[in-house]
Amino acid sequence: MNQTSKVLIVGDIVCSYQQEGSYLPYLEKIVDSTNFVFVKPTGAEGCLDINNLLNHLPDWLADQPDVIILHIGFAETIGKRRGLVIPSSLEDCKNQFENIRKILSASLTRKVILILPHPLMSDLSEQEPVDSSINQDIATFNDWAKRTAKYYKIDAIDCYKKFHQWGLDQSLVANNFGITEKAAKRIANVILKALDKWRTEDQASPETPYDRELDYQNSQLSDFFTRYGRLGLQAISKQTNLDILEISDIVYRSEHRDAINIFRPHMLSPWTLDIVKSELVDNLAYIKLQSGRVFYGYSTGQMMLNLYELLKQFLPDIVHPACFRLAIDVSNRYQQAIKQCPTSLLSSLKGGTIFEVGAYLGFKSIRFAEFVENNGKVVSIEVLPENFEIMDKNVNENSLNHTVKCVNKGVWNQSGFIGLKGIGRQANTLVDIEQKQKYKPICEVATDTLANIMDDYSIDVVDFMNLQVMGAEIEALEGLRDRLNSVKILRIVCPFSREGNRTYEICRQMLTEAGSLLLKQSNENVIYAVTRNFSHEFKADLL
């Protein structure tokens, strides 16, 4: 961007140019050689309090800055001592934010706003005369401010934990709201990084108009919707082309309004399915697709029924309410299954062998069977007996018995029996994993090793093994023994921790020591690996 961009920095006391300890001089020095110019606020002597900020903001905006860096925070005790009007509670601070945002919305044509919620009183609860009760609201406010900022297309830089880590001088803060030179430079660099990001994006699409301000009609609506609720409103708006304000009002007045806050983007996926029939059959949800594929599954629970009732106001009734959960599962497991295979592997799957370990109701296995075709083989392993029964029914109803082999066992490092624990029908495990909810004993199940199961079905090579066993992936790998290198590609879902250790790290080490190499598709929770004997076939995919 060749032209100079105006940057206005406003906020509460630490932002004052006249204030001892302000980091603004450091920020100006750092960006002195860039195409940014700082617009200094005028008309407010010394520190800025909430009244000064609200009174003078319209005048400062008359200079039409391209970027506004807005600081918000609250500190009651010291503010009062200095004769300032400072928000003294969480609600006061939220109201301050909303009032300022409305002024910005009315005055700016270019919606590029950076907000830095910052609690200057962090970690000062032992120092007098700081009011420690104020500290209790800081984290809550910052979480709220970040969610709200994201919704309104505002970049939020959270310095909550960083001030103390960067060398916050507690005595300076307690007396003057000052910060050390080291901390000032670090903060200035964070701001500069955000400015550079904005400038880069502006260069990439200089003619792209900014999204119009998304607004709620009152603060109650703003506080009601969680991050997922906001995503839900946006997704419905995109799907239906309805105004988001209209949708939010309808949702808020609905008796099922709380359901919007459990929304996830994939919950709109049933409306992408070519469903020709959906009903309850023998207490199971049943769906038939236009392709002829049929699926059985569990009926929709009450919470998801509430979400369905909420969504159906905006979208066509294409599925029986009791089948809503099944429709989501079919869309995300059957339709999306093949995306879990590396692209370079797809061409060689015809006539090949796939292992799905942790197959649930077999939806992915049905999709895998379509790729290996009649001469291939899919071994679907599911530990929970009631899931296995439905999986077996799905395989039979789709006439895939010849291709899909269903196994009702848990994979382990030895054959035998072990207690299964969990919550519901999906979150169950053979091991103790760290989780928020307490897992309860379910039943005792038979176990076997993957090496034994490969031998049982006379399998020499597995082209793709999808391993999703809720924390037992270590024992599952141990159970492969010397057959590990008979597997081409492994996909291991491992976001779990056991006794403080992430199973991801342990599995990665086990694979590396065996000569396996990670693929580019790996992320922090999922390992994609090619074993030693086949690494030459997937050089382009190596990490």
JSON list of C-alpha atoms in Angstrom, two decimals, residues 407-527:
[
{"chain": "A", "resi": 407, "resn": "VAL", "atom": "CA", "xyz": [-15.61, -57.55, 13.96]},
{"chain": "A", "resi": 408, "resn": "ASN", "atom": "CA", "xyz": [-17.05, -57.02, 17.46]},
{"chain": "A", "resi": 409, "resn": "LYS", "atom": "CA", "xyz": [-13.87, -56.64, 19.51]},
{"chain": "A", "resi": 410, "resn": "GLY", "atom": "CA", "xyz": [-11.68, -54.05, 21.11]},
{"chain": "A", "resi": 411, "resn": "VAL", "atom": "CA", "xyz": [-8.17, -53.72, 19.69]},
{"chain": "A", "resi": 412, "resn": "TRP", "atom": "CA", "xyz": [-5.47, -54.20, 22.31]},
{"chain": "A", "resi": 413, "resn": "ASN", "atom": "CA", "xyz": [-1.91, -55.46, 22.73]},
{"chain": "A", "resi": 414, "resn": "GLN", "atom": "CA", "xyz": [-3.14, -58.97, 23.58]},
{"chain": "A", "resi": 415, "resn": "SER", "atom": "CA", "xyz": [-6.25, -61.10, 23.24]},
{"chain": "A", "resi": 416, "resn": "GLY", "atom": "CA", "xyz": [-8.53, -61.47, 26.24]},
{"chain": "A", "resi": 417, "resn": "PHE", "atom": "CA", "xyz": [-11.25, -59.50, 28.01]},
{"chain": "A", "resi": 418, "resn": "ILE", "atom": "CA", "xyz": [-11.29, -55.99, 29.44]},
{"chain": "A", "resi": 419, "resn": "GLY", "atom": "CA", "xyz": [-13.76, -53.50, 30.91]},
{"chain": "A", "resi": 420, "resn": "LEU", "atom": "CA", "xyz": [-15.21, -50.85, 28.58]},
{"chain": "A", "resi": 421, "resn": "LYS", "atom": "CA", "xyz": [-16.10, -47.42, 30.01]},
{"chain": "A", "resi": 422, "resn": "GLY", "atom": "CA", "xyz": [-17.55, -44.27, 28.55]},
{"chain": "A", "resi": 423, "resn": "ILE", "atom": "CA", "xyz": [-20.45, -41.87, 28.03]},
{"chain": "A", "resi": 424, "resn": "GLY", "atom": "CA", "xyz": [-23.11, -42.65, 25.47]},
{"chain": "A", "resi": 425, "resn": "ARG", "atom": "CA", "xyz": [-22.47, -44.73, 22.38]},
{"chain": "A", "resi": 426, "resn": "GLN", "atom": "CA", "xyz": [-19.53, -42.87, 20.83]},
{"chain": "A", "resi": 427, "resn": "ALA", "atom": "CA", "xyz": [-17.31, -41.75, 23.70]},
{"chain": "A", "resi": 428, "resn": "ASN", "atom": "CA", "xyz": [-16.15, -45.11, 25.04]},
{"chain": "A", "resi": 429, "resn": "THR", "atom": "CA", "xyz": [-12.67, -46.41, 25.75]},
{"chain": "A", "resi": 430, "resn": "LEU", "atom": "CA", "xyz": [-10.62, -49.28, 27.13]},
{"chain": "A", "resi": 431, "resn": "VAL", "atom": "CA", "xyz": [-8.22, -46.99, 29.03]},
{"chain": "A", "resi": 432, "resn": "ASP", "atom": "CA", "xyz": [-8.25, -44.12, 31.52]},
{"chain": "A", "resi": 433, "resn": "ILE", "atom": "CA", "xyz": [-8.03, -40.86, 29.61]},
{"chain": "A", "resi": 434, "resn": "GLU", "atom": "CA", "xyz": [-8.14, -37.31, 30.93]},
{"chain": "A", "resi": 435, "resn": "GLN", "atom": "CA", "xyz": [-11.54, -35.80, 30.17]},
{"chain": "A", "resi": 436, "resn": "LYS", "atom": "CA", "xyz": [-14.00, -33.31, 31.66]},
{"chain": "A", "resi": 437, "resn": "GLN", "atom": "CA", "xyz": [-16.76, -35.85, 32.29]},
{"chain": "A", "resi": 438, "resn": "LYS", "atom": "CA", "xyz": [-16.35, -39.00, 34.33]},
{"chain": "A", "resi": 439, "resn": "TYR", "atom": "CA", "xyz": [-16.55, -42.15, 32.22]},
{"chain": "A", "resi": 440, "resn": "LYS", "atom": "CA", "xyz": [-18.68, -44.93, 33.69]},
{"chain": "A", "resi": 441, "resn": "PRO", "atom": "CA", "xyz": [-18.20, -48.71, 33.33]},
{"chain": "A", "resi": 442, "resn": "ILE", "atom": "CA", "xyz": [-20.32, -50.13, 30.49]},
{"chain": "A", "resi": 443, "resn": "CYS", "atom": "CA", "xyz": [-19.53, -53.81, 30.04]},
{"chain": "A", "resi": 444, "resn": "GLU", "atom": "CA", "xyz": [-16.72, -56.34, 29.63]},
{"chain": "A", "resi": 445, "resn": "VAL", "atom": "CA", "xyz": [-15.63, -56.86, 26.03]},
{"chain": "A", "resi": 446, "resn": "ALA", "atom": "CA", "xyz": [-13.40, -59.24, 24.11]},
{"chain": "A", "resi": 447, "resn": "THR", "atom": "CA", "xyz": [-10.09, -57.87, 22.83]},
{"chain": "A", "resi": 448, "resn": "ASP", "atom": "CA", "xyz": [-7.64, -58.94, 20.16]},
{"chain": "A", "resi": 449, "resn": "THR", "atom": "CA", "xyz": [-4.57, -57.60, 18.41]},
{"chain": "A", "resi": 450, "resn": "LEU", "atom": "CA", "xyz": [-4.59, -56.05, 14.96]},
{"chain": "A", "resi": 451, "resn": "ALA", "atom": "CA", "xyz": [-1.90, -58.56, 13.94]},
{"chain": "A", "resi": 452, "resn": "ASN", "atom": "CA", "xyz": [-4.20, -61.46, 14.89]},
{"chain": "A", "resi": 453, "resn": "ILE", "atom": "CA", "xyz": [-7.17, -59.94, 13.04]},
{"chain": "A", "resi": 454, "resn": "MET", "atom": "CA", "xyz": [-5.03, -59.49, 9.91]},
{"chain": "A", "resi": 455, "resn": "ASP", "atom": "CA", "xyz": [-4.07, -63.16, 10.14]},
{"chain": "A", "resi": 456, "resn": "ASP", "atom": "CA", "xyz": [-7.70, -64.23, 10.72]},
{"chain": "A", "resi": 457, "resn": "TYR", "atom": "CA", "xyz": [-8.69, -62.70, 7.37]},
{"chain": "A", "resi": 458, "resn": "SER", "atom": "CA", "xyz": [-5.50, -63.76, 5.56]},
{"chain": "A", "resi": 459, "resn": "ILE", "atom": "CA", "xyz": [-4.50, -60.17, 4.87]},
{"chain": "A", "resi": 460, "resn": "ASP", "atom": "CA", "xyz": [-0.96, -59.56, 3.67]},
{"chain": "A", "resi": 461, "resn": "VAL", "atom": "CA", "xyz": [-1.13, -55.79, 3.11]},
{"chain": "A", "resi": 462, "resn": "VAL", "atom": "CA", "xyz": [-3.46, -53.10, 4.46]},
{"chain": "A", "resi": 463, "resn": "ASP", "atom": "CA", "xyz": [-3.60, -50.09, 2.15]},
{"chain": "A", "resi": 464, "resn": "PHE", "atom": "CA", "xyz": [-5.19, -47.74, 4.68]},
{"chain": "A", "resi": 465, "resn": "MET", "atom": "CA", "xyz": [-5.80, -48.14, 8.42]},
{"chain": "A", "resi": 466, "resn": "ASN", "atom": "CA", "xyz": [-8.07, -45.62, 10.13]},
{"chain": "A", "resi": 467, "resn": "LEU", "atom": "CA", "xyz": [-7.51, -45.87, 13.89]},
{"chain": "A", "resi": 468, "resn": "GLN", "atom": "CA", "xyz": [-9.91, -44.04, 16.22]},
{"chain": "A", "resi": 469, "resn": "VAL", "atom": "CA", "xyz": [-9.97, -45.80, 19.59]},
{"chain": "A", "resi": 470, "resn": "MET", "atom": "CA", "xyz": [-10.33, -43.07, 22.23]},
{"chain": "A", "resi": 471, "resn": "GLY", "atom": "CA", "xyz": [-6.93, -43.20, 23.92]},
{"chain": "A", "resi": 472, "resn": "ALA", "atom": "CA", "xyz": [-6.11, -46.90, 23.34]},
{"chain": "A", "resi": 473, "resn": "GLU", "atom": "CA", "xyz": [-4.06, -46.12, 20.22]},
{"chain": "A", "resi": 474, "resn": "ILE", "atom": "CA", "xyz": [-0.80, -46.98, 22.04]},
{"chain": "A", "resi": 475, "resn": "GLU", "atom": "CA", "xyz": [-1.95, -50.53, 22.81]},
{"chain": "A", "resi": 476, "resn": "ALA", "atom": "CA", "xyz": [-3.44, -50.84, 19.32]},
{"chain": "A", "resi": 477, "resn": "LEU", "atom": "CA", "xyz": [-0.06, -50.02, 17.76]},
{"chain": "A", "resi": 478, "resn": "GLU", "atom": "CA", "xyz": [1.67, -52.43, 20.13]},
{"chain": "A", "resi": 479, "resn": "GLY", "atom": "CA", "xyz": [-0.75, -55.11, 18.92]},
{"chain": "A", "resi": 480, "resn": "LEU", "atom": "CA", "xyz": [0.40, -54.69, 15.31]},
{"chain": "A", "resi": 481, "resn": "ARG", "atom": "CA", "xyz": [3.83, -56.03, 16.29]},
{"chain": "A", "resi": 482, "resn": "ASP", "atom": "CA", "xyz": [5.86, -57.06, 13.23]},
{"chain": "A", "resi": 483, "resn": "ARG", "atom": "CA", "xyz": [2.84, -56.51, 10.98]},
{"chain": "A", "resi": 484, "resn": "LEU", "atom": "CA", "xyz": [3.16, -52.71, 11.26]},
{"chain": "A", "resi": 485, "resn": "ASN", "atom": "CA", "xyz": [5.21, -52.57, 8.06]},
{"chain": "A", "resi": 486, "resn": "SER", "atom": "CA", "xyz": [2.46, -54.49, 6.25]},
{"chain": "A", "resi": 487, "resn": "VAL", "atom": "CA", "xyz": [0.30, -51.37, 6.54]},
{"chain": "A", "resi": 488, "resn": "LYS", "atom": "CA", "xyz": [0.85, -48.65, 3.92]},
{"chain": "A", "resi": 489, "resn": "ILE", "atom": "CA", "xyz": [-0.82, -45.61, 5.49]},
{"chain": "A", "resi": 490, "resn": "LEU", "atom": "CA", "xyz": [-2.04, -45.17, 9.06]},
{"chain": "A", "resi": 491, "resn": "ARG", "atom": "CA", "xyz": [-4.38, -42.42, 10.21]},
{"chain": "A", "resi": 492, "resn": "ILE", "atom": "CA", "xyz": [-4.42, -42.21, 14.01]},
{"chain": "A", "resi": 493, "resn": "VAL", "atom": "CA", "xyz": [-6.79, -39.85, 15.81]},
{"chain": "A", "resi": 494, "resn": "CYS", "atom": "CA", "xyz": [-5.02, -39.06, 19.08]},
{"chain": "A", "resi": 495, "resn": "PRO", "atom": "CA", "xyz": [-6.04, -35.85, 20.87]},
{"chain": "A", "resi": 496, "resn": "PHE", "atom": "CA", "xyz": [-6.04, -37.61, 24.24]},
{"chain": "A", "resi": 497, "resn": "SER", "atom": "CA", "xyz": [-3.82, -37.53, 27.33]},
{"chain": "A", "resi": 498, "resn": "ARG", "atom": "CA", "xyz": [-3.06, -40.32, 29.77]},
{"chain": "A", "resi": 499, "resn": "GLU", "atom": "CA", "xyz": [-1.36, -39.57, 33.09]},
{"chain": "A", "resi": 500, "resn": "GLY", "atom": "CA", "xyz": [-0.33, -36.18, 31.77]},
{"chain": "A", "resi": 501, "resn": "ASN", "atom": "CA", "xyz": [1.22, -37.53, 28.56]},
{"chain": "A", "resi": 502, "resn": "ARG", "atom": "CA", "xyz": [-0.31, -36.94, 25.12]},
{"chain": "A", "resi": 503, "resn": "THR", "atom": "CA", "xyz": [-0.89, -40.16, 23.21]},
{"chain": "A", "resi": 504, "resn": "TYR", "atom": "CA", "xyz": [-0.01, -38.21, 20.04]},
{"chain": "A", "resi": 505, "resn": "GLU", "atom": "CA", "xyz": [3.61, -37.84, 21.15]},
{"chain": "A", "resi": 506, "resn": "ILE", "atom": "CA", "xyz": [3.90, -41.47, 22.27]},
{"chain": "A", "resi": 507, "resn": "CYS", "atom": "CA", "xyz": [2.42, -42.83, 19.03]},
{"chain": "A", "resi": 508, "resn": "ARG", "atom": "CA", "xyz": [4.61, -40.58, 16.91]},
{"chain": "A", "resi": 509, "resn": "GLN", "atom": "CA", "xyz": [7.71, -41.81, 18.75]},
{"chain": "A", "resi": 510, "resn": "MET", "atom": "CA", "xyz": [6.65, -45.45, 18.35]},
{"chain": "A", "resi": 511, "resn": "LEU", "atom": "CA", "xyz": [6.15, -44.98, 14.61]},
{"chain": "A", "resi": 512, "resn": "THR", "atom": "CA", "xyz": [9.38, -43.05, 14.13]},
{"chain": "A", "resi": 513, "resn": "GLU", "atom": "CA", "xyz": [11.41, -45.68, 15.97]},
{"chain": "A", "resi": 514, "resn": "ALA", "atom": "CA", "xyz": [9.89, -48.30, 13.65]},
{"chain": "A", "resi": 515, "resn": "GLY", "atom": "CA", "xyz": [11.03, -46.36, 10.58]},
{"chain": "A", "resi": 516, "resn": "SER", "atom": "CA", "xyz": [7.66, -44.82, 9.68]},
{"chain": "A", "resi": 517, "resn": "LEU", "atom": "CA", "xyz": [7.48, -41.26, 8.31]},
{"chain": "A", "resi": 518, "resn": "LEU", "atom": "CA", "xyz": [4.83, -38.61, 8.95]},
{"chain": "A", "resi": 519, "resn": "LEU", "atom": "CA", "xyz": [2.79, -37.23, 6.06]},
{"chain": "A", "resi": 520, "resn": "LYS", "atom": "CA", "xyz": [1.82, -33.61, 5.37]},
{"chain": "A", "resi": 521, "resn": "GLN", "atom": "CA", "xyz": [-1.80, -34.31, 6.27]},
{"chain": "A", "resi": 522, "resn": "SER", "atom": "CA", "xyz": [-0.81, -34.68, 9.95]},
{"chain": "A", "resi": 523, "resn": "ASN", "atom": "CA", "xyz": [-1.92, -32.05, 12.46]},
{"chain": "A", "resi": 524, "resn": "GLU", "atom": "CA", "xyz": [-1.68, -31.58, 16.21]},
{"chain": "A", "resi": 525, "resn": "ASN", "atom": "CA", "xyz": [-4.38, -34.19, 16.93]},
{"chain": "A", "resi": 526, "resn": "VAL", "atom": "CA", "xyz": [-4.16, -36.60, 13.98]},
{"chain": "A", "resi": 527, "resn": "ILE", "atom": "CA", "xyz": [-1.15, -38.56, 12.74]}
]
